Coordinates of N, CA and C in Angstrom, one line a residue:
X1 N 116.9 102.2 74.9 CA 115.5 102.4 74.4 C 114.5 102.2 75.6
X2 N 114.7 101.1 76.3 CA 113.8 100.8 77.5 C 114.0 102.0 78.5
X3 N 115.2 102.4 78.7 CA 115.4 103.5 79.7 C 114.8 104.8 79.3
X4 N 114.8 105.1 78.0 CA 114.2 106.3 77.5 C 112.6 106.2 77.7
X5 N 112.1 105.0 77.4 CA 110.6 104.9 77.6 C 110.2 105.0 79.1
X6 N 111.0 104.4 79.9 CA 110.8 104.4 81.4 C 110.9 105.9 81.8
X7 N 111.9 106.6 81.4 CA 112.1 108.0 81.8 C 110.9 108.8 81.3
X8 N 110.5 108.6 80.1 CA 109.4 109.4 79.6 C 108.1 109.2 80.4
X9 N 107.9 107.9 80.7 CA 106.7 107.6 81.5 C 106.8 108.1 82.9
X10 N 108.0 108.0 83.5 CA 108.2 108.5 84.8 C 107.9 110.0 84.9
X11 N 108.4 110.7 83.9 CA 108.2 112.2 84.0 C 106.8 112.6 83.6
X12 N 106.0 111.7 83.1 CA 104.6 111.9 82.9 C 103.8 112.0 84.2
X13 N 104.3 111.3 85.2 CA 103.6 111.2 86.5 C 103.6 112.6 87.1
X14 N 102.5 113.1 87.6 CA 102.5 114.5 88.2 C 103.4 114.6 89.4
X15 N 103.9 115.7 89.7 CA 105.1 115.9 90.6 C 104.9 115.4 92.0
X16 N 103.8 115.7 92.6 CA 103.6 115.3 94.0 C 103.5 113.7 94.1
X17 N 102.8 113.2 93.2 CA 102.7 111.7 93.2 C 104.0 111.1 92.9
X18 N 104.7 111.6 92.0 CA 106.1 111.2 91.6 C 107.1 111.2 92.8
X19 N 107.1 112.4 93.5 CA 107.9 112.6 94.6 C 107.7 111.6 95.7
X20 N 106.4 111.5 96.1 CA 106.0 110.7 97.2 C 106.3 109.2 97.0
X21 N 105.8 108.7 95.8 CA 106.0 107.2 95.6 C 107.5 107.0 95.4
X22 N 108.3 107.9 94.8 CA 109.7 107.6 94.6 C 110.4 107.5 96.0
X23 N 110.0 108.5 96.9 CA 110.6 108.5 98.2 C 110.2 107.2 99.0
X24 N 109.0 106.7 98.8 CA 108.7 105.4 99.4 C 109.5 104.2 98.9
X25 N 109.6 104.2 97.6 CA 110.4 103.1 97.0 C 111.9 103.2 97.4
X26 N 112.4 104.3 97.3 CA 113.8 104.5 97.7 C 114.1 104.1 99.2
X27 N 113.2 104.5 100.0 CA 113.3 104.2 101.5 C 113.3 102.7 101.7
X28 N 112.3 102.0 101.0 CA 112.3 100.5 101.1 C 113.5 99.9 100.6
X29 N 114.0 100.4 99.5 CA 115.2 99.9 98.9 C 116.4 100.0 99.8
X30 N 116.5 101.2 100.5 CA 117.6 101.4 101.4 C 117.5 100.5 102.6
X31 N 116.3 100.2 103.0 CA 116.1 99.2 104.2 C 116.5 97.8 103.7
X32 N 116.0 97.4 102.5 CA 116.4 96.1 101.9 C 117.9 95.9 101.8
X33 N 118.6 97.0 101.4 CA 120.0 96.9 101.2 C 120.8 97.1 102.5
X34 N 120.0 97.3 103.6 CA 120.5 97.4 104.9 C 121.4 98.7 105.1
X35 N 121.1 99.7 104.3 CA 121.7 101.0 104.5 C 121.2 101.7 105.7
X36 N 119.9 101.5 106.0 CA 119.2 102.0 107.1 C 118.3 100.9 107.7
X37 N 117.8 101.1 108.9 CA 116.9 100.2 109.5 C 115.6 100.8 109.8
X38 N 114.5 100.0 109.9 CA 113.2 100.6 110.3 C 113.2 101.3 111.6
X39 N 114.2 100.9 112.5 CA 114.3 101.5 113.9 C 114.7 103.0 113.8
X40 N 115.3 103.4 112.6 CA 115.7 104.7 112.4 C 114.6 105.6 111.8
X41 N 113.5 104.9 111.4 CA 112.4 105.6 110.7 C 111.1 105.7 111.4
X42 N 110.8 104.8 112.3 CA 109.5 104.7 112.9 C 109.1 105.9 113.8
X43 N 107.7 106.0 113.9 CA 107.2 107.2 114.7 C 107.3 106.9 116.2
X44 N 108.1 107.7 116.8 CA 108.3 107.6 118.2 C 108.3 109.0 118.9
X45 N 107.2 109.4 119.5 CA 107.1 110.7 120.0 C 108.2 111.1 121.0
X46 N 108.7 110.2 121.8 CA 109.7 110.5 122.8 C 111.0 110.9 122.1
X47 N 111.4 110.1 121.0 CA 112.6 110.3 120.3 C 112.4 111.6 119.4
X48 N 111.3 111.9 119.0 CA 111.0 113.1 118.2 C 111.1 114.4 119.1
X49 N 110.4 114.4 120.2 CA 110.4 115.6 121.0 C 111.4 115.8 122.0
X50 N 111.9 114.6 122.5 CA 113.0 114.8 123.5 C 114.4 114.7 123.0
X51 N 114.5 113.9 121.9 CA 115.8 113.7 121.3 C 116.0 114.4 120.0
X52 N 114.9 115.1 119.6 CA 115.0 116.0 118.4 C 115.2 115.3 117.1
X53 N 114.7 114.0 117.0 CA 114.9 113.2 115.8 C 113.7 113.5 114.9
X54 N 113.7 114.8 114.4 CA 112.6 115.4 113.7 C 112.2 114.6 112.4
X55 N 113.3 114.0 111.8 CA 113.0 113.3 110.5 C 112.0 112.2 110.6
X56 N 111.8 111.7 111.8 CA 110.8 110.6 112.0 C 109.4 111.1 111.7
X57 N 109.1 112.3 111.7 CA 107.9 112.9 111.4 C 107.5 112.7 109.9
X58 N 108.6 112.5 109.1 CA 108.4 112.3 107.7 C 108.6 110.8 107.3
X59 N 109.7 110.2 107.8 CA 110.1 108.9 107.4 C 109.1 107.8 107.8
X60 N 108.3 108.1 108.8 CA 107.4 107.0 109.2 C 106.2 106.9 108.2
X61 N 106.1 107.9 107.3 CA 105.2 107.9 106.1 C 105.7 107.2 104.9
X62 N 107.0 106.9 104.9 CA 107.7 106.5 103.7 C 108.0 104.9 103.7
X63 N 107.9 104.3 104.8 CA 108.2 102.9 104.9 C 106.9 102.1 105.1
X64 N 106.7 101.1 104.1 CA 105.5 100.2 104.1 C 105.9 98.8 104.4
X65 N 107.0 98.6 105.0 CA 107.4 97.2 105.3 C 108.3 96.6 104.2
X66 N 108.8 95.4 104.4 CA 109.7 94.8 103.4 C 109.0 94.5 102.2
X67 N 109.7 94.3 101.1 CA 109.1 94.0 99.8 C 108.3 92.7 99.8
X68 N 107.1 92.7 99.5 CA 106.2 91.6 99.5 C 104.8 92.0 99.1
X69 N 103.9 91.1 99.3 CA 102.5 91.4 98.9 C 102.0 92.7 99.5
X70 N 102.2 92.8 100.8 CA 101.6 94.1 101.5 C 102.2 95.3 100.9
X71 N 103.5 95.3 100.7 CA 104.2 96.4 100.1 C 103.7 96.8 98.7
X72 N 103.6 95.8 97.8 CA 103.1 96.0 96.5 C 101.7 96.5 96.5
X73 N 100.8 95.9 97.3 CA 99.4 96.3 97.5 C 99.3 97.7 97.8
X74 N 100.1 98.2 98.8 CA 100.0 99.5 99.2 C 100.6 100.5 98.2
X75 N 101.6 100.1 97.5 CA 102.3 100.9 96.5 C 101.3 101.2 95.3
X76 N 100.5 100.1 95.0 CA 99.6 100.2 93.8 C 98.5 101.2 94.2
X77 N 97.9 101.1 95.5 CA 96.9 102.0 95.8 C 97.4 103.4 96.0
X78 N 98.6 103.5 96.6 CA 99.1 104.9 96.8 C 99.3 105.5 95.5
X79 N 100.0 104.9 94.6 CA 100.3 105.5 93.3 C 99.0 105.8 92.5
X80 N 98.0 104.9 92.4 CA 96.9 105.1 91.6 C 96.0 106.2 92.1
X81 N 95.7 106.1 93.4 CA 94.7 107.1 93.9 C 95.3 108.5 94.2
X82 N 96.6 108.5 94.5 CA 97.3 109.8 94.6 C 97.4 110.4 93.3
X83 N 97.7 109.6 92.2 CA 97.8 110.3 90.9 C 96.4 110.7 90.4
X84 N 95.4 109.9 90.6 CA 94.1 110.3 90.1 C 93.5 111.5 90.8
X85 N 93.9 111.7 92.1 CA 93.5 112.9 92.8 C 94.3 114.1 92.2
X86 N 95.5 113.9 92.0 CA 96.4 115.1 91.5 C 96.0 115.4 90.1
X87 N 95.6 114.5 89.3 CA 95.2 114.7 87.9 C 93.7 115.0 87.7
X88 N 92.9 114.8 88.8 CA 91.5 115.0 88.8 C 91.1 116.3 89.4
X89 N 90.6 116.2 90.7 CA 90.1 117.3 91.4 C 91.1 118.3 91.7
X90 N 92.4 117.9 91.8 CA 93.5 118.8 92.0 C 94.3 119.2 90.8
X91 N 93.7 118.9 89.7 CA 94.4 119.3 88.4 C 94.7 120.9 88.3
X92 N 95.9 121.2 88.2 CA 96.3 122.6 88.1 C 96.3 123.3 89.5
X93 N 96.2 122.5 90.5 CA 96.1 123.1 91.9 C 97.2 122.3 92.7
X94 N 98.4 122.3 92.3 CA 99.4 121.5 93.0 C 99.6 122.0 94.4
X95 N 99.6 123.3 94.6 CA 99.7 123.9 96.0 C 98.6 123.4 97.0
X96 N 97.4 123.3 96.4 CA 96.3 122.8 97.2 C 96.5 121.3 97.6
X97 N 97.1 120.6 96.7 CA 97.3 119.2 96.9 C 98.4 119.0 97.9
X98 N 99.5 119.8 97.8 CA 100.5 119.8 98.8 C 100.0 120.1 100.2
X99 N 99.1 121.2 100.2 CA 98.4 121.6 101.5 C 97.6 120.5 102.1
X100 N 96.9 119.7 101.3 CA 96.2 118.5 101.7 C 97.1 117.5 102.4
X101 N 98.3 117.3 101.7 CA 99.3 116.4 102.3 C 99.7 116.9 103.7
X102 N 100.0 118.2 103.8 CA 100.5 118.7 105.0 C 99.4 118.7 106.1
X103 N 98.2 119.0 105.8 CA 97.1 119.0 106.7 C 96.8 117.6 107.2
X104 N 96.7 116.7 106.2 CA 96.5 115.3 106.5 C 97.6 114.6 107.4
X105 N 98.8 115.0 107.0 CA 99.9 114.4 107.8 C 100.0 115.0 109.2
X106 N 99.7 116.3 109.3 CA 99.7 116.8 110.7 C 98.6 116.3 111.5
X107 N 97.4 116.2 111.0 CA 96.3 115.6 111.8 C 96.6 114.1 112.1
X108 N 97.1 113.4 111.2 CA 97.4 112.0 111.4 C 98.4 111.8 112.5
X109 N 99.5 112.7 112.4 CA 100.5 112.6 113.4 C 100.0 112.9 114.8
X110 N 99.0 113.9 114.9 CA 98.4 114.2 116.2 C 97.7 113.0 116.7
X111 N 96.9 112.4 115.8 CA 96.1 111.2 116.2 C 97.1 110.1 116.6
X112 N 98.2 110.1 115.9 CA 99.1 109.0 116.1 C 99.8 109.0 117.5
X113 N 99.7 110.1 118.2 CA 100.1 110.2 119.5 C 99.3 109.3 120.5
X114 N 98.1 109.0 120.1 CA 97.1 108.3 121.0 C 96.9 106.9 120.5
X115 N 97.5 106.4 119.4 CA 97.3 105.0 119.0 C 98.6 104.4 118.8
X116 N 98.6 103.1 119.0 CA 99.9 102.4 118.9 C 100.3 102.0 117.5
X117 N 100.7 103.0 116.7 CA 101.1 102.8 115.3 C 102.5 103.4 115.1
X118 N 103.4 102.6 114.5 CA 104.7 103.1 114.4 C 105.0 103.6 113.0
X119 N 104.2 103.2 112.0 CA 104.3 103.7 110.6 C 102.9 104.1 110.2
X120 N 102.8 105.3 109.6 CA 101.5 105.9 109.3 C 101.3 106.0 107.8
X121 N 102.1 105.4 106.9 CA 102.0 105.5 105.5 C 100.7 104.8 105.0
X122 N 100.4 103.7 105.5 CA 99.2 102.9 105.1 C 97.9 103.7 105.4
X123 N 97.9 104.3 106.6 CA 96.7 105.1 106.9 C 96.6 106.4 106.0
X124 N 97.8 106.9 105.7 CA 97.8 108.0 104.7 C 97.2 107.7 103.4
X125 N 97.6 106.5 102.9 CA 97.0 105.9 101.6 C 95.5 105.8 101.8
X126 N 95.0 105.3 102.9 CA 93.5 105.2 103.0 C 92.9 106.5 103.0
X127 N 93.6 107.6 103.6 CA 93.1 108.9 103.5 C 92.9 109.4 102.1
X128 N 93.9 109.1 101.2 CA 93.8 109.5 99.8 C 92.7 108.8 99.1
X129 N 92.6 107.5 99.4 CA 91.5 106.7 98.8 C 90.1 107.3 99.2
X130 N 90.0 107.6 100.5 CA 88.7 108.1 101.0 C 88.3 109.4 100.3
X131 N 89.2 110.4 100.2 CA 89.0 111.6 99.5 C 88.6 111.4 98.1
X132 N 89.4 110.6 97.4 CA 89.0 110.3 96.0 C 87.6 109.7 95.8
X133 N 87.3 108.7 96.7 CA 86.1 108.0 96.6 C 84.8 108.9 96.9
X134 N 85.0 109.8 97.8 CA 84.0 110.8 98.1 C 83.7 111.8 97.0
X135 N 84.8 112.1 96.3 CA 84.7 113.1 95.2 C 84.3 112.4 93.9
X136 N 84.2 111.1 93.9 CA 83.8 110.4 92.7 C 82.7 109.3 93.1
X137 N 81.6 109.8 93.6 CA 80.6 108.9 94.3 C 79.9 108.0 93.3
X138 N 79.9 108.3 92.0 CA 79.2 107.5 91.0 C 80.0 106.5 90.2
X139 N 81.3 106.5 90.5 CA 82.2 105.4 89.9 C 81.9 104.1 90.6
X140 N 81.7 103.1 89.7 CA 81.4 101.7 90.2 C 82.7 100.9 90.2
X141 N 82.9 100.2 91.3 CA 84.2 99.5 91.5 C 84.0 98.0 91.3
X142 N 85.0 97.3 90.8 CA 85.0 95.9 90.7 C 86.3 95.4 91.5
X143 N 86.1 94.9 92.7 CA 87.2 94.5 93.5 C 87.5 93.0 93.4
X144 N 88.7 92.7 92.8 CA 89.0 91.3 92.6 C 88.0 90.5 91.8
X145 N 87.1 91.1 91.2 CA 86.1 90.4 90.4 C 85.0 89.8 91.3
X146 N 85.1 90.1 92.6 CA 84.2 89.5 93.6 C 83.1 90.4 94.1
X147 N 83.4 91.7 94.2 CA 82.5 92.7 94.7 C 82.3 93.8 93.8
X148 N 81.1 94.3 93.6 CA 80.7 95.4 92.8 C 80.0 96.4 93.7
X149 N 80.5 97.6 93.7 CA 80.0 98.6 94.6 C 80.3 100.0 94.1
X150 N 79.7 101.0 94.7 CA 80.0 102.4 94.4 C 81.3 102.8 95.1
X151 N 82.0 103.8 94.5 CA 83.3 104.2 95.0 C 83.3 104.6 96.5
X152 N 82.3 105.3 97.0 CA 82.4 105.7 98.5 C 82.5 104.5 99.4
X153 N 82.2 103.3 99.0 CA 82.3 102.1 99.8 C 83.7 101.5 99.8
X154 N 84.6 102.1 99.0 CA 85.9 101.4 98.8 C 86.7 101.4 100.0
X155 N 86.8 102.5 100.8 CA 87.6 102.5 102.0 C 87.1 101.4 103.0
X156 N 85.8 101.3 103.1 CA 85.2 100.3 104.0 C 85.4 98.9 103.6
X157 N 85.4 98.7 102.3 CA 85.8 97.3 101.7 C 87.2 97.0 102.0
X158 N 88.1 98.0 101.9 CA 89.5 97.8 102.2 C 89.7 97.4 103.7
X159 N 88.9 98.1 104.5 CA 89.0 97.8 105.9 C 88.5 96.3 106.2
X160 N 87.4 95.9 105.5 CA 87.0 94.6 105.6 C 88.0 93.6 105.1
X161 N 88.7 93.9 104.1 CA 89.8 93.1 103.6 C 90.9 92.9 104.6
X162 N 91.3 94.0 105.2 CA 92.3 94.0 106.3 C 91.8 93.1 107.4
X163 N 90.6 93.2 107.8 CA 90.0 92.4 108.8 C 90.1 90.9 108.5
X164 N 89.8 90.5 107.2 CA 89.9 89.1 106.8 C 91.3 88.6 106.8
X165 N 92.3 89.5 106.6 CA 93.7 89.1 106.6 C 94.3 89.0 108.0
X166 N 93.4 89.4 109.0 CA 93.9 89.4 110.4 C 94.7 90.6 110.8
X167 N 94.6 91.7 110.0 CA 95.4 92.9 110.3 C 94.5 93.8 111.2
X168 N 95.1 94.7 111.9 CA 94.5 95.7 112.7 C 93.7 96.7 111.8
X169 N 92.5 97.0 112.2 CA 91.7 98.0 111.4 C 91.9 99.4 111.9
X170 N 92.7 99.6 112.9 CA 93.0 100.9 113.5 C 93.6 101.8 112.4
X171 N 94.5 101.2 111.5 CA 95.1 101.9 110.4 C 94.1 102.4 109.5
X172 N 93.1 101.6 109.1 CA 92.1 102.0 108.2 C 91.2 103.0 108.8
X173 N 90.8 102.8 110.0 CA 89.9 103.8 110.7 C 90.6 105.2 110.8
X174 N 91.9 105.2 111.1 CA 92.6 106.4 111.2 C 92.6 107.2 109.9
X175 N 92.9 106.4 108.8 CA 92.9 107.1 107.4 C 91.5 107.5 107.0
X176 N 90.5 106.8 107.3 CA 89.1 107.2 107.0 C 88.7 108.4 107.8
X177 N 89.1 108.5 109.1 CA 88.7 109.6 110.0 C 89.5 110.9 109.5
X178 N 90.7 110.8 109.1 CA 91.4 112.0 108.7 C 90.9 112.4 107.3
X179 N 90.7 111.4 106.4 CA 90.1 111.7 105.1 C 88.8 112.4 105.2
X180 N 87.9 111.9 106.2 CA 86.6 112.5 106.3 C 86.7 114.0 106.8
X181 N 87.6 114.2 107.7 CA 87.7 115.6 108.3 C 88.1 116.5 107.2
X182 N 89.1 116.1 106.4 CA 89.5 117.0 105.2 C 88.3 117.2 104.3
X183 N 87.7 116.1 103.9 CA 86.6 116.2 102.9 C 85.4 117.1 103.5
X184 N 85.1 116.9 104.8 CA 84.0 117.8 105.4 C 84.4 119.2 105.4
X185 N 85.7 119.5 105.8 CA 86.1 120.9 105.8 C 86.3 121.6 104.5
X186 N 86.6 120.8 103.5 CA 86.9 121.3 102.2 C 85.7 121.3 101.2
X187 N 84.9 120.2 101.3 CA 83.9 120.0 100.3 C 82.5 120.2 100.9
X188 N 82.2 119.9 102.1 CA 80.9 119.9 102.7 C 80.6 121.2 103.4
X189 N 81.4 121.5 104.4 CA 81.1 122.7 105.3 C 81.0 124.0 104.5
X190 N 81.8 124.2 103.5 CA 81.7 125.6 102.8 C 80.4 125.7 102.0
X191 N 79.7 124.6 101.8 CA 78.4 124.6 101.1 C 77.2 124.6 101.9
X192 N 77.5 124.6 103.3 CA 76.4 124.6 104.2 C 75.9 126.0 104.6
X193 N 74.6 126.2 104.9 CA 74.2 127.6 105.4 C 75.0 128.0 106.5
X194 N 75.6 129.1 106.4 CA 76.5 129.7 107.4 C 77.9 129.1 107.4
X195 N 78.2 128.3 106.4 CA 79.5 127.6 106.4 C 80.5 128.5 105.7
X196 N 81.7 128.1 105.6 CA 82.7 128.8 104.9 C 84.0 128.0 104.8
X197 N 85.0 128.5 104.1 CA 86.2 127.8 103.9 C 87.1 128.0 105.1
X198 N 87.4 126.9 105.8 CA 88.2 127.0 106.9 C 89.7 126.6 106.5
X199 N 89.8 125.8 105.4 CA 91.1 125.4 104.9 C 91.5 126.3 103.8
X200 N 92.5 127.1 104.0 CA 93.0 128.0 102.9 C 94.5 127.7 102.7
X201 N 94.9 127.4 101.4 CA 96.3 127.2 101.1 C 97.1 128.4 101.3
X202 N 98.2 128.4 102.1 CA 99.1 129.5 102.3 C 99.6 130.0 100.9
X203 N 99.7 131.3 100.8 CA 100.2 131.9 99.6 C 101.6 131.5 99.3
X204 N 102.4 131.2 100.3 CA 103.8 130.7 100.0 C 103.8 129.4 99.3
X205 N 102.8 128.5 99.6 CA 102.7 127.3 98.8 C 102.3 127.5 97.4
X206 N 101.4 128.5 97.2 CA 100.9 128.8 95.8 C 102.0 129.4 95.0
X207 N 102.9 130.2 95.6 CA 104.0 130.8 94.9 C 105.0 129.7 94.6
X208 N 105.2 128.7 95.5 CA 106.1 127.7 95.2 C 105.7 126.6 94.2
X209 N 104.4 126.3 94.2 CA 104.0 125.1 93.4 C 103.1 125.3 92.2
X210 N 102.3 126.4 92.3 CA 101.4 126.7 91.2 C 102.1 127.4 90.0
X211 N 101.9 127.0 88.8 CA 102.4 127.6 87.7 C 101.3 128.2 86.8
X212 N 101.5 129.3 86.2 CA 100.4 129.9 85.4 C 99.9 129.1 84.2
X213 N 100.9 128.3 83.6 CA 100.5 127.6 82.4 C 100.8 126.2 82.6
X214 N 100.0 125.3 82.0 CA 100.2 123.9 82.0 C 100.9 123.4 80.8
X215 N 101.6 122.3 81.0 CA 102.3 121.7 79.9 C 101.4 121.2 78.9
X216 N 101.4 121.7 77.6 CA 100.4 121.1 76.6 C 100.6 119.7 76.2
X217 N 101.8 119.2 76.5 CA 102.1 117.8 76.2 C 101.8 116.8 77.3
X218 N 101.2 117.4 78.4 CA 100.9 116.5 79.6 C 99.8 115.5 79.3
X219 N 99.9 114.3 79.6 CA 98.9 113.3 79.3 C 98.3 112.8 80.6
X220 N 97.2 113.3 81.0 CA 96.6 112.9 82.3 C 96.0 111.6 82.4
X221 N 96.0 111.0 83.5 CA 95.4 109.7 83.7 C 93.9 109.9 83.9
X222 N 93.0 109.2 83.2 CA 91.6 109.5 83.3 C 91.1 109.1 84.7
X223 N 90.5 110.1 85.4 CA 90.1 109.8 86.7 C 88.8 108.9 86.8
X224 N 88.1 108.8 85.7 CA 86.9 108.0 85.8 C 87.2 106.5 85.8
X225 N 88.5 106.1 85.5 CA 88.8 104.7 85.6 C 88.8 104.3 87.1
X226 N 88.0 103.3 87.4 CA 87.9 102.9 88.8 C 89.1 102.2 89.3
X227 N 90.1 103.0 89.8 CA 91.3 102.4 90.4 C 92.4 102.3 89.4
X228 N 92.0 102.2 88.1 CA 93.0 102.1 87.1 C 93.8 100.7 87.1
X229 N 93.3 99.8 87.8 CA 94.1 98.5 88.0 C 93.1 97.4 87.8
X230 N 93.6 96.3 87.1 CA 92.7 95.2 86.8 C 92.6 94.2 88.0
X231 N 91.7 94.6 89.0 CA 91.5 93.6 90.0 C 90.6 92.5 89.5
X232 N 91.0 91.3 89.7 CA 90.2 90.2 89.3 C 90.0 90.2 87.7
X233 N 88.7 90.2 87.3 CA 88.5 90.3 85.8 C 89.0 91.5 85.2
X234 N 89.0 92.6 86.1 CA 89.5 93.9 85.6 C 88.7 94.6 84.5
X235 N 87.4 94.2 84.5 CA 86.5 94.9 83.5 C 86.0 96.2 84.1
X236 N 86.0 97.2 83.2 CA 85.4 98.5 83.6 C 83.9 98.3 83.5
X237 N 83.2 98.7 84.6 CA 81.7 98.5 84.6 C 81.1 99.6 83.7
X238 N 80.1 99.2 83.0 CA 79.3 100.1 82.2 C 80.0 100.5 80.9
X239 N 81.1 99.8 80.6 CA 81.8 100.0 79.4 C 81.7 98.8 78.5

């Protein structure tokens, strides 16, 4: 019974979010079981381009460290904001969402050549948070019951939280930078005088991922829920 419930809930998760979070969890499980090591996964331009270990371009986005607070924190944010984007502004536009993944991953990899980061998954999560926060500017957030602010400040609050924990903020800045570039090119520049759409989803992606009809039994996650997770008191503001 529990398995059937879990399976049903799992299949309710939209496909891109389901695939990415599952890949992250399985990668971490494989490392914990010592089937693979982080040294086989991390971002290393020399090994990628000189020794043709191409898989590192993907695997460095799938490992968030050993199971612990940092891993759980990142998985919660990755799952919630990736899902809210896919069920919100990318609802019915799976190909466009996949293209955002590819564009953001490519840009982040290029920037990664110039910063000393070996895993880019956390920066990618910040990118997703940034895009969601800019597309939902009037959502009010309650962070651990301590801070109340509008959604666009969330990436900066997370950066401040990283700073308090003694972590490098380069990860956060990289995610914010890539998220802002995507948001500007997709949401801002096309609406400017003389602007236009510079990012266009390739037709091959549309043919692969977009379906003409949606599942009538699909139960979306409400995007207006601020993070969908009970930080601190966990009370929804204004409700």
